[in-house]
Structure formats: structure tokens, C-alpha cells
PDB file of C-alpha atoms in Angstrom:
ATOM      1  CA  MET H   9      26.582   1.001   0.685  1.00 82.00           C
ATOM      2  CA  LEU H  10      29.821  -0.454  -1.633  1.00 89.00           C
ATOM      3  CA  TYR H  11      33.258  -1.354  -0.211  1.00 93.00           C
ATOM      4  CA  LEU H  12      36.557  -1.807  -1.282  1.00 93.00           C
ATOM      5  CA  ILE H  13      38.462  -4.974  -0.704  1.00 95.00           C
ATOM      6  CA  ASP H  14      42.014  -5.278  -0.967  1.00 93.00           C
ATOM      7  CA  GLY H  15      41.827  -2.704  -2.978  1.00 91.00           C
ATOM      8  CA  LYS H  16      40.299  -5.195  -5.802  1.00 92.00           C
ATOM      9  CA  VAL H  17      36.853  -6.831  -4.326  1.00 93.00           C
ATOM     10  CA  ILE H  18      33.309  -4.872  -4.562  1.00 92.00           C
ATOM     11  CA  TYR H  19      31.404  -5.957  -1.222  1.00 93.00           C
ATOM     12  CA  ASP H  20      27.549  -5.011  -1.536  1.00 89.00           C
ATOM     13  CA  SER H  21      26.520  -4.574   2.092  1.00 88.00           C
ATOM     14  CA  LEU H  22      22.474  -4.475   0.769  1.00 84.00           C
ATOM     15  CA  ASN H  23      22.218  -7.317  -1.117  1.00 82.00           C
ATOM     16  CA  GLY H  24      25.488  -9.512   0.405  1.00 87.00           C
ATOM     17  CA  THR H  25      27.204  -9.809  -2.824  1.00 89.00           C
ATOM     18  CA  LEU H  26      31.164 -10.131  -3.315  1.00 92.00           C
ATOM     19  CA  ARG H  27      32.596  -9.605  -6.861  1.00 90.00           C
ATOM     20  CA  ARG H  28      35.660  -8.452  -8.147  1.00 91.00           C
ATOM     21  CA  ILE H  29      36.350  -5.752  -9.614  1.00 88.00           C
ATOM     22  CA  ASN H  30      36.250  -6.308 -13.174  1.00 87.00           C
ATOM     23  CA  GLU H  31      33.032  -8.631 -12.534  1.00 84.00           C
ATOM     24  CA  LYS H  32      29.056  -7.954 -13.914  1.00 79.00           C
ATOM     25  CA  PRO H  33      26.997  -7.475 -10.648  1.00 76.00           C
ATOM     26  CA  PHE H  34      25.307 -10.667 -12.223  1.00 74.00           C
ATOM     27  CA  GLU H  35      28.120 -12.657 -11.783  1.00 81.00           C
ATOM     28  CA  ALA H  36      28.661 -11.682  -7.919  1.00 85.00           C
ATOM     29  CA  THR H  37      28.831 -14.309  -5.254  1.00 88.00           C
ATOM     30  CA  THR H  38      25.349 -14.237  -3.417  1.00 88.00           C
ATOM     31  CA  LEU H  39      26.524 -14.671   0.596  1.00 88.00           C
ATOM     32  CA  THR H  40      23.790 -16.895   2.848  1.00 86.00           C
ATOM     33  CA  THR H  41      21.471 -13.780   4.750  1.00 86.00           C
ATOM     34  CA  ILE H  42      23.389 -14.502   8.089  1.00 89.00           C
ATOM     35  CA  ALA H  43      27.205 -14.856   6.718  1.00 90.00           C
ATOM     36  CA  HIS H  44      25.959 -10.903   5.164  1.00 91.00           C
ATOM     37  CA  LYS H  45      25.557 -10.021   8.549  1.00 92.00           C
ATOM     38  CA  ILE H  46      28.410 -11.321   9.923  1.00 94.00           C
ATOM     39  CA  LEU H  47      31.153  -9.720   7.476  1.00 96.00           C
ATOM     40  CA  THR H  48      28.952  -6.280   7.108  1.00 94.00           C
ATOM     41  CA  HIS H  49      29.458  -6.333  10.940  1.00 94.00           C
ATOM     42  CA  LEU H  50      33.026  -6.905  10.401  1.00 96.00           C
ATOM     43  CA  ILE H  51      32.543  -4.496   7.770  1.00 95.00           C
ATOM     44  CA  GLN H  52      32.105  -1.881   8.690  1.00 94.00           C
ATOM     45  CA  HIS H  53      34.075  -1.678  12.027  1.00 94.00           C
ATOM     46  CA  HIS H  54      37.481  -2.873  10.530  1.00 95.00           C
ATOM     47  CA  GLY H  55      39.965  -3.737  12.696  1.00 93.00           C
ATOM     48  CA  GLU H  56      38.103  -2.641  15.713  1.00 94.00           C
ATOM     49  CA  LEU H  57      37.210  -6.289  17.702  1.00 95.00           C
ATOM     50  CA  VAL H  58      33.450  -7.781  17.310  1.00 94.00           C
ATOM     51  CA  THR H  59      32.706  -9.602  19.913  1.00 94.00           C
ATOM     52  CA  ARG H  60      30.357 -12.676  20.096  1.00 92.00           C
ATOM     53  CA  ASP H  61      27.670 -10.710  22.093  1.00 92.00           C
ATOM     54  CA  THR H  62      27.647  -8.316  19.981  1.00 93.00           C
ATOM     55  CA  LEU H  63      27.604 -10.433  16.985  1.00 93.00           C
ATOM     56  CA  PHE H  64      24.395 -12.836  18.748  1.00 91.00           C
ATOM     57  CA  ASP H  65      22.248 -10.029  20.461  1.00 91.00           C
ATOM     58  CA  ASP H  66      22.266  -8.419  16.979  1.00 90.00           C
ATOM     59  CA  ILE H  67      22.338 -11.344  14.449  1.00 88.00           C
ATOM     60  CA  TRP H  68      20.175 -13.271  16.218  1.00 88.00           C
ATOM     61  CA  GLU H  69      17.692 -12.628  19.452  1.00 85.00           C
ATOM     62  CA  LYS H  70      17.033  -9.660  18.312  1.00 80.00           C
ATOM     63  CA  GLU H  71      15.345 -12.048  15.533  1.00 75.00           C
ATOM     64  CA  GLY H  72      14.283 -14.427  17.768  1.00 77.00           C
ATOM     65  CA  ILE H  73      16.438 -17.384  17.254  1.00 78.00           C
ATOM     66  CA  VAL H  74      18.324 -18.989  19.333  1.00 74.00           C
ATOM     67  CA  SER H  75      22.266 -19.263  17.889  1.00 79.00           C
ATOM     68  CA  SER H  76      25.480 -21.288  19.047  1.00 84.00           C
ATOM     69  CA  SER H  77      28.525 -20.848  18.790  1.00 86.00           C
ATOM     70  CA  ASN H  78      28.963 -23.752  17.041  1.00 87.00           C
ATOM     71  CA  THR H  79      27.085 -22.005  14.279  1.00 88.00           C
ATOM     72  CA  LEU H  80      28.513 -18.197  14.406  1.00 91.00           C
ATOM     73  CA  ASN H  81      32.003 -21.026  14.161  1.00 90.00           C
ATOM     74  CA  GLN H  82      30.504 -22.225  11.097  1.00 90.00           C
ATOM     75  CA  TYR H  83      29.495 -19.074   9.580  1.00 90.00           C
ATOM     76  CA  ILE H  84      32.723 -18.017  10.033  1.00 93.00           C
ATOM     77  CA  SER H  85      34.942 -20.711   8.630  1.00 91.00           C
ATOM     78  CA  LEU H  86      32.184 -20.240   5.386  1.00 89.00           C
ATOM     79  CA  LEU H  87      33.097 -16.570   4.986  1.00 93.00           C
ATOM     80  CA  ARG H  88      36.578 -17.566   5.314  1.00 92.00           C
ATOM     81  CA  LYS H  89      36.769 -19.447   2.670  1.00 91.00           C
ATOM     82  CA  THR H  90      34.976 -17.873   0.516  1.00 91.00           C
ATOM     83  CA  LEU H  91      37.273 -14.550   0.171  1.00 94.00           C
ATOM     84  CA  THR H  92      39.948 -16.761  -0.023  1.00 92.00           C
ATOM     85  CA  VAL H  93      38.364 -16.489  -2.779  1.00 91.00           C
ATOM     86  CA  TYR H  94      38.572 -13.619  -3.778  1.00 93.00           C
ATOM     87  CA  ILE H  95      41.584 -12.377  -1.571  1.00 92.00           C
ATOM     88  CA  GLY H  96      43.763 -15.326  -1.657  1.00 91.00           C
ATOM     89  CA  GLU H  97      45.162 -17.241   1.689  1.00 88.00           C
ATOM     90  CA  GLN H  98      45.586 -13.582   3.213  1.00 89.00           C
ATOM     91  CA  GLU H  99      44.053 -14.263   7.073  1.00 92.00           C
ATOM     92  CA  ALA H 100      40.841 -11.678   6.152  1.00 94.00           C
ATOM     93  CA  ILE H 101      38.582 -12.765  10.126  1.00 95.00           C
ATOM     94  CA  VAL H 102      41.078 -12.590  12.747  1.00 95.00           C
ATOM     95  CA  THR H 103      39.503 -14.900  16.075  1.00 94.00           C
ATOM     96  CA  VAL H 104      40.508 -12.988  19.267  1.00 93.00           C
ATOM     97  CA  PRO H 105      40.085 -16.247  21.710  1.00 90.00           C
ATOM     98  CA  ARG H 106      37.010 -15.836  23.697  1.00 86.00           C
ATOM     99  CA  ALA H 107      36.187 -12.640  23.080  1.00 92.00           C
ATOM    100  CA  GLY H 108      35.215 -12.677  19.296  1.00 93.00           C
ATOM    101  CA  TYR H 109      36.401 -10.952  15.835  1.00 96.00           C
ATOM    102  CA  TYR H 110      37.775  -8.744  13.477  1.00 96.00           C
ATOM    103  CA  PHE H 111      38.802  -8.167   9.898  1.00 96.00           C
ATOM    104  CA  SER H 112      42.053  -7.707   9.698  1.00 95.00           C
ATOM    105  CA  LYS H 113      43.987  -4.310   9.274  1.00 93.00           C
ATOM    106  CA  ASN H 114      46.732  -5.440   6.696  1.00 94.00           C
ATOM    107  CA  ILE H 115      43.642  -5.524   4.266  1.00 95.00           C
ATOM    108  CA  SER H 116      42.822  -2.518   3.324  1.00 94.00           C
ATOM    109  CA  VAL H 117      38.673  -2.042   2.901  1.00 93.00           C
ATOM    110  CA  SER H 118      37.418   1.266   1.784  1.00 90.00           C
ATOM    111  CA  GLU H 119      34.146   3.152   1.938  1.00 82.00           C
ATOM    112  CA  ASN H 120      31.948   4.777  -0.792  1.00 57.00           C
ATOM    113  CA  ILE H 121      33.482   3.905  -4.090  1.00 55.00           C
ATOM    114  CA  VAL H 122      31.270   4.602  -6.901  1.00 51.00           C
ATOM    115  CA  ALA H 123      30.195   1.146  -9.284  1.00 46.00           C
ATOM    116  CA  HIS H 124      30.543   0.441 -12.676  1.00 43.00           C
ATOM    117  CA  LYS H 125      27.588   1.268 -14.678  1.00 41.00           C
ATOM    118  CA  THR H 126      27.814  -2.220 -16.336  1.00 39.00           C
ATOM    119  CA  LYS H 127      24.431  -2.949 -18.398  1.00 40.00           C
ATOM    120  CA  THR H 128      22.753  -6.109 -18.403  1.00 41.00           C
ATOM    121  CA  HIS H 129      19.020  -7.162 -20.885  1.00 43.00           C
ATOM    122  CA  TRP H 130      17.670  -9.244 -17.569  1.00 42.00           C
ATOM    123  CA  LEU H 131      15.672  -7.353 -15.286  1.00 45.00           C
ATOM    124  CA  ARG H 132      15.157  -9.778 -13.582  1.00 47.00           C
ATOM    125  CA  TYR H 133      18.589  -8.944 -12.703  1.00 47.00           C
ATOM    126  CA  VAL H 134      18.700  -5.956 -12.117  1.00 46.00           C
ATOM    127  CA  ALA H 135      16.007  -4.392 -11.528  1.00 46.00           C
ATOM    128  CA  ALA H 136      14.132  -7.431  -9.426  1.00 49.00           C
ATOM    129  CA  MET H 137      17.135  -7.515  -7.130  1.00 50.00           C
ATOM    130  CA  SER H 138      18.557  -4.328  -6.410  1.00 47.00           C
ATOM    131  CA  VAL H 139      14.679  -2.998  -5.669  1.00 45.00           C
ATOM    132  CA  LEU H 140      14.283  -6.314  -3.650  1.00 47.00           C
ATOM    133  CA  ALA H 141      18.383  -5.888  -1.675  1.00 46.00           C
ATOM    134  CA  THR H 142      17.379  -3.276  -0.003  1.00 42.00           C
ATOM    135  CA  ILE H 143      13.388  -3.934   1.008  1.00 40.00           C
ATOM    136  CA  MET H 144      14.760  -7.772   2.451  1.00 42.00           C
ATOM    137  CA  SER H 145      15.773  -9.170   5.712  1.00 38.00           C
ATOM    138  CA  GLY H 146      15.107 -12.396   6.919  1.00 37.00           C
ATOM    139  CA  VAL H 147      16.377 -14.964   9.293  1.00 33.00           C
ATOM    140  CA  PHE H 148      19.205 -18.027   7.758  1.00 34.00           C
ATOM    141  CA  VAL H 149      17.313 -20.471   9.141  1.00 35.00           C
ATOM    142  CA  TYR H 150      20.114 -23.431   7.649  1.00 33.00           C
ATOM    143  CA  LEU H 151      23.361 -23.871   6.759  1.00 37.00           C
ATOM    144  CA  MET H 152      24.196 -23.795   3.206  1.00 38.00           C
ATOM    145  CA  GLN H 153      27.529 -22.711   0.655  1.00 42.00           C
ATOM    146  CA  PRO H 154      27.587 -19.051  -0.487  1.00 43.00           C
ATOM    147  CA  GLU H 155      27.022 -19.090  -4.910  1.00 46.00           C
ATOM    148  CA  LYS H 156      26.463 -17.863  -8.203  1.00 49.00           C
ATOM    149  CA  ASN H 157      22.479 -17.174  -7.352  1.00 57.00           C
ATOM    150  CA  ILE H 158      21.108 -17.898 -11.089  1.00 75.00           C
ATOM    151  CA  PRO H 159      17.784 -18.324 -11.385  1.00 83.00           C
ATOM    152  CA  ARG H 160      16.759 -22.073 -10.899  1.00 87.00           C
ATOM    153  CA  LYS H 161      13.513 -23.372 -12.014  1.00 91.00           C
ATOM    154  CA  ILE H 162      10.942 -24.990  -9.586  1.00 92.00           C
ATOM    155  CA  GLY H 163       8.060 -25.439 -10.468  1.00 93.00           C
ATOM    156  CA  GLU H 164       5.339 -24.713 -13.794  1.00 94.00           C
ATOM    157  CA  PHE H 165       2.015 -22.309 -14.014  1.00 92.00           C
ATOM    158  CA  LYS H 166       0.245 -23.661 -16.468  1.00 91.00           C
ATOM    159  CA  GLY H 167       2.991 -23.828 -18.807  1.00 92.00           C
ATOM    160  CA  CYS H 168       5.068 -21.093 -17.550  1.00 93.00           C
ATOM    161  CA  ALA H 169       8.443 -22.199 -15.202  1.00 93.00           C
ATOM    162  CA  ILE H 170       8.073 -20.624 -12.211  1.00 94.00           C
ATOM    163  CA  TYR H 171      12.404 -20.358 -11.250  1.00 92.00           C
ATOM    164  CA  ASP H 172      13.568 -18.957  -7.492  1.00 89.00           C
ATOM    165  CA  ILE H 173      15.748 -16.219  -7.733  1.00 85.00           C
ATOM    166  CA  SER H 174      16.649 -15.965  -3.829  1.00 79.00           C
ATOM    167  CA  GLY H 175      19.413 -18.056  -3.723  1.00 74.00           C
ATOM    168  CA  VAL H 176      18.366 -20.636  -1.600  1.00 72.00           C
ATOM    169  CA  LYS H 177      18.749 -24.253  -2.524  1.00 74.00           C
ATOM    170  CA  SER H 178      15.742 -26.305  -0.731  1.00 76.00           C
ATOM    171  CA  GLU H 179      12.441 -28.790  -1.562  1.00 82.00           C
ATOM    172  CA  THR H 180      10.570 -27.515   1.212  1.00 79.00           C
ATOM    173  CA  MET H 181      10.967 -23.374   0.258  1.00 83.00           C
ATOM    174  CA  ASP H 182      10.685 -24.928  -3.047  1.00 88.00           C
ATOM    175  CA  THR H 183       7.445 -25.668  -2.831  1.00 90.00           C
ATOM    176  CA  VAL H 184       6.491 -22.816  -0.164  1.00 89.00           C
ATOM    177  CA  ASN H 185       7.979 -20.906  -3.111  1.00 91.00           C
ATOM    178  CA  VAL H 186       5.888 -22.102  -5.768  1.00 93.00           C
ATOM    179  CA  ASP H 187       2.504 -21.845  -3.415  1.00 92.00           C
ATOM    180  CA  VAL H 188       3.138 -18.661  -3.554  1.00 92.00           C
ATOM    181  CA  VAL H 189       3.481 -17.493  -6.715  1.00 93.00           C
ATOM    182  CA  LYS H 190       0.629 -19.373  -7.747  1.00 93.00           C
ATOM    183  CA  LYS H 191      -1.287 -17.518  -5.559  1.00 92.00           C
ATOM    184  CA  ALA H 192      -0.208 -14.032  -6.261  1.00 90.00           C
ATOM    185  CA  LEU H 193      -1.102 -14.266 -10.082  1.00 90.00           C
ATOM    186  CA  ALA H 194      -3.544 -15.452  -8.911  1.00 90.00           C
ATOM    187  CA  MET H 195      -4.614 -12.492  -7.144  1.00 89.00           C
ATOM    188  CA  ASN H 196      -3.173 -10.854  -9.653  1.00 86.00           C
ATOM    189  CA  LYS H 197      -5.208 -12.065 -12.137  1.00 87.00           C
ATOM    190  CA  GLN H 198      -1.689 -12.903 -14.139  1.00 87.00           C
ATOM    191  CA  THR H 199      -1.765 -15.506 -16.820  1.00 87.00           C
ATOM    192  CA  CYS H 200       0.631 -17.586 -18.541  1.00 90.00           C
ATOM    193  CA  SER H 201       1.454 -16.529 -22.737  1.00 88.00           C
ATOM    194  CA  GLN H 202       4.022 -16.739 -24.666  1.00 85.00           C
ATOM    195  CA  ASN H 203       7.427 -16.542 -23.822  1.00 86.00           C
ATOM    196  CA  THR H 204       6.742 -15.971 -20.194  1.00 91.00           C
ATOM    197  CA  ALA H 205       8.826 -17.059 -17.054  1.00 90.00           C
ATOM    198  CA  PHE H 206       7.524 -15.786 -13.167  1.00 92.00           C
ATOM    199  CA  TYR H 207      10.630 -15.087 -10.849  1.00 90.00           C
ATOM    200  CA  ILE H 208      10.250 -16.033  -6.959  1.00 90.00           C
ATOM    201  CA  HIS H 209      12.760 -13.867  -3.914  1.00 87.00           C
ATOM    202  CA  ALA H 210      10.760 -14.589  -0.573  1.00 86.00           C
ATOM    203  CA  GLN H 211      12.471 -14.514   3.161  1.00 81.00           C
ATOM    204  CA  GLU H 212      13.853 -17.816   4.202  1.00 76.00           C
ATOM    205  CA  LYS H 213      11.489 -17.611   7.510  1.00 77.00           C
ATOM    206  CA  LEU H 214       8.250 -18.085   4.648  1.00 78.00           C
ATOM    207  CA  HIS H 215       7.990 -21.163   5.118  1.00 72.00           C
ATOM    208  CA  LEU H 216       8.469 -21.017   9.284  1.00 73.00           C
ATOM    209  CA  ASP H 217       4.753 -19.332   9.412  1.00 74.00           C
ATOM    210  CA  LYS H 218       6.639 -16.301  10.379  1.00 80.00           C
ATOM    211  CA  GLU H 219       5.777 -12.930   8.173  1.00 83.00           C
ATOM    212  CA  ALA H 220       7.863 -12.704   5.123  1.00 84.00           C
ATOM    213  CA  ARG H 221       9.022 -10.712   1.867  1.00 85.00           C
ATOM    214  CA  VAL H 222       8.735 -11.527  -1.540  1.00 87.00           C
ATOM    215  CA  LEU H 223       8.716 -10.400  -5.044  1.00 86.00           C
ATOM    216  CA  VAL H 224       6.956 -12.180  -7.902  1.00 88.00           C
ATOM    217  CA  SER H 225       8.741 -11.021 -11.254  1.00 85.00           C
ATOM    218  CA  ARG H 226       6.103 -11.629 -14.383  1.00 86.00           C
ATOM    219  CA  CYS H 227       8.616 -11.504 -16.895  1.00 85.00           C
ATOM    220  CA  VAL H 228       8.050 -11.735 -21.035  1.00 82.00           C
ATOM    221  CA  GLU H 229      11.401 -12.163 -23.052  1.00 75.00           C
ATOM    222  CA  TRP H 230      12.152 -12.402 -26.149  1.00 70.00           C
ATOM    223  CA  PRO H 231      14.616 -13.479 -28.040  1.00 68.00           C
ATOM    224  CA  ASP H 232      17.088 -10.587 -28.770  1.00 59.00           C
ATOM    225  CA  SER H 233      16.971  -9.820 -25.046  1.00 54.00           C
ATOM    226  CA  ARG H 234      14.177  -7.253 -24.400  1.00 55.00           C
ATOM    227  CA  ASP H 235      12.442  -8.323 -21.460  1.00 63.00           C
ATOM    228  CA  ILE H 236       9.757  -6.759 -19.743  1.00 74.00           C
ATOM    229  CA  CYS H 237       8.826  -7.251 -16.413  1.00 77.00           C
ATOM    230  CA  GLN H 238       6.254  -6.557 -13.801  1.00 79.00           C
ATOM    231  CA  ASN H 239       6.938  -6.782 -10.763  1.00 80.00           C
ATOM    232  CA  MET H 240       4.753  -7.792  -7.308  1.00 84.00           C
ATOM    233  CA  TYR H 241       5.864  -6.729  -3.931  1.00 81.00           C
ATOM    234  CA  TYR H 242       4.347  -8.382  -0.207  1.00 84.00           C
ATOM    235  CA  TYR H 243       5.392  -7.161   2.740  1.00 80.00           C
ATOM    236  CA  SER H 244       4.305  -8.686   5.098  1.00 83.00           C
ATOM    237  CA  TRP H 245       3.721 -12.293   3.229  1.00 86.00           C
ATOM    238  CA  VAL H 246       1.809 -15.631   5.500  1.00 84.00           C
ATOM    239  CA  GLN H 247       1.747 -18.657   4.211  1.00 77.00           C
ATOM    240  CA  GLY H 248      -1.088 -20.128   5.450  1.00 68.00           C
TER     241      GLY H 248
END
């Protein structure tokens, strides 16, 4: 669902992105998985207390992950810093001591807004990311700063570049993701040819040897921005 925050910021609760109303979707800031889930809880209960226990239960324990008050506090701090970039110094997330948090009643939140349609040549941003966002959910196993979700080269396959589009910077994940891409391409008899690049978006729990959802895209990219992509989806990939 799309939410309009403070009359000027679009929050997409499906894929955890924030952008100003005059920005294009690929210019959005992508929150980390857990920060995204926390903000969604707060937005959906605008002006109402969301207890710390609720956040621990719904975000961490349901995934079988143990967390701590310190971890939650750090995510709240991260969200506040991110929101400040978009709405200024207003206190967006209010702390109720020893109880929980709520999204400020002084900041408007509107549901079901209609986003302006924006054309983009990059299927890897729109087709791949928008489709994947509806099926991806996962556990973020370490803290990182949110950033623009720009394709980042992590390796090569027979001379063709492999890019990560999950937004997670980790040498461990990069190594795992490159291996996944190569296995997926081998299984689907994909090759490296002129103007070809490969993209991967994977759940962060992939490198924990748990089932993860993975998208691998093979894109042929022409100088005039004509991109043709073939997407390969895996709903329960286990890396071993």
C-alpha cells in the first residue's frame, strides 16, 4: 500500500521505499528489511501506541530470531534519521518510555494515494523490483544505513557483469550471490552474450543456509535504452 506522509513523502509499504512526490521510483530510498517492517507497523497504527513486545513478536520472533532492546533502539534511531531527510526536524516517531512508540499525530498520513505513473527504461528497477517486492520478505541480520538502491557490480559470469540490486553491502552476501547467479544460469542454460548483464535480488537469510526467495535477471541492454530482461524466480532456494 502507498501512504502519503506529511503531504510530501510517498511510503510504499510493499517494498519499504521512501521518496518525495516529485521523485521517480528508482530515486527512492530503500529501507533495510527490519526498518521497513517497523515503519509499516507504526504507519498502519498512526497515532496509536505500538508496544515494544508487539514489535519483537511480529518482526523478530516470528522469524525465529532473538533480538534485544538495544537493537530495536538502533533501528528506531535509524528510522528517525532517515525520516528527517524527508520531513525535516519534526519528531516523527515518538517514544513512550518503557512501553513502545507511535507515529506522531502531528504528521499527516493518508492511505491509498494514487502514485503518478513514471516511465523508465530500466526494467531491472521497475519490472524486477516491483514484482519481487510483492513476494520478498526476510530477516535483516545486521544493521546498515539505508541508501539508494542502485545496481552494484559484485562479479562476472563468463565476461558478463553480475549486479546486486538488493541494496545489501556485504562481502559474504556478494560471494553467495555470485555463486547463486552462476548456478541459476547453469540450470537454465543461460549464456553471456553481447550487451548482457545479470542481476540478483535475494533475501538476506540466504547466507544462513535457510530457504530464501531469489530473483535472477538476465538483461540485454542496448545503447538506446532498450532493455530486454528474462526473470528467473526461486521461492525456496537453499544455498549449499
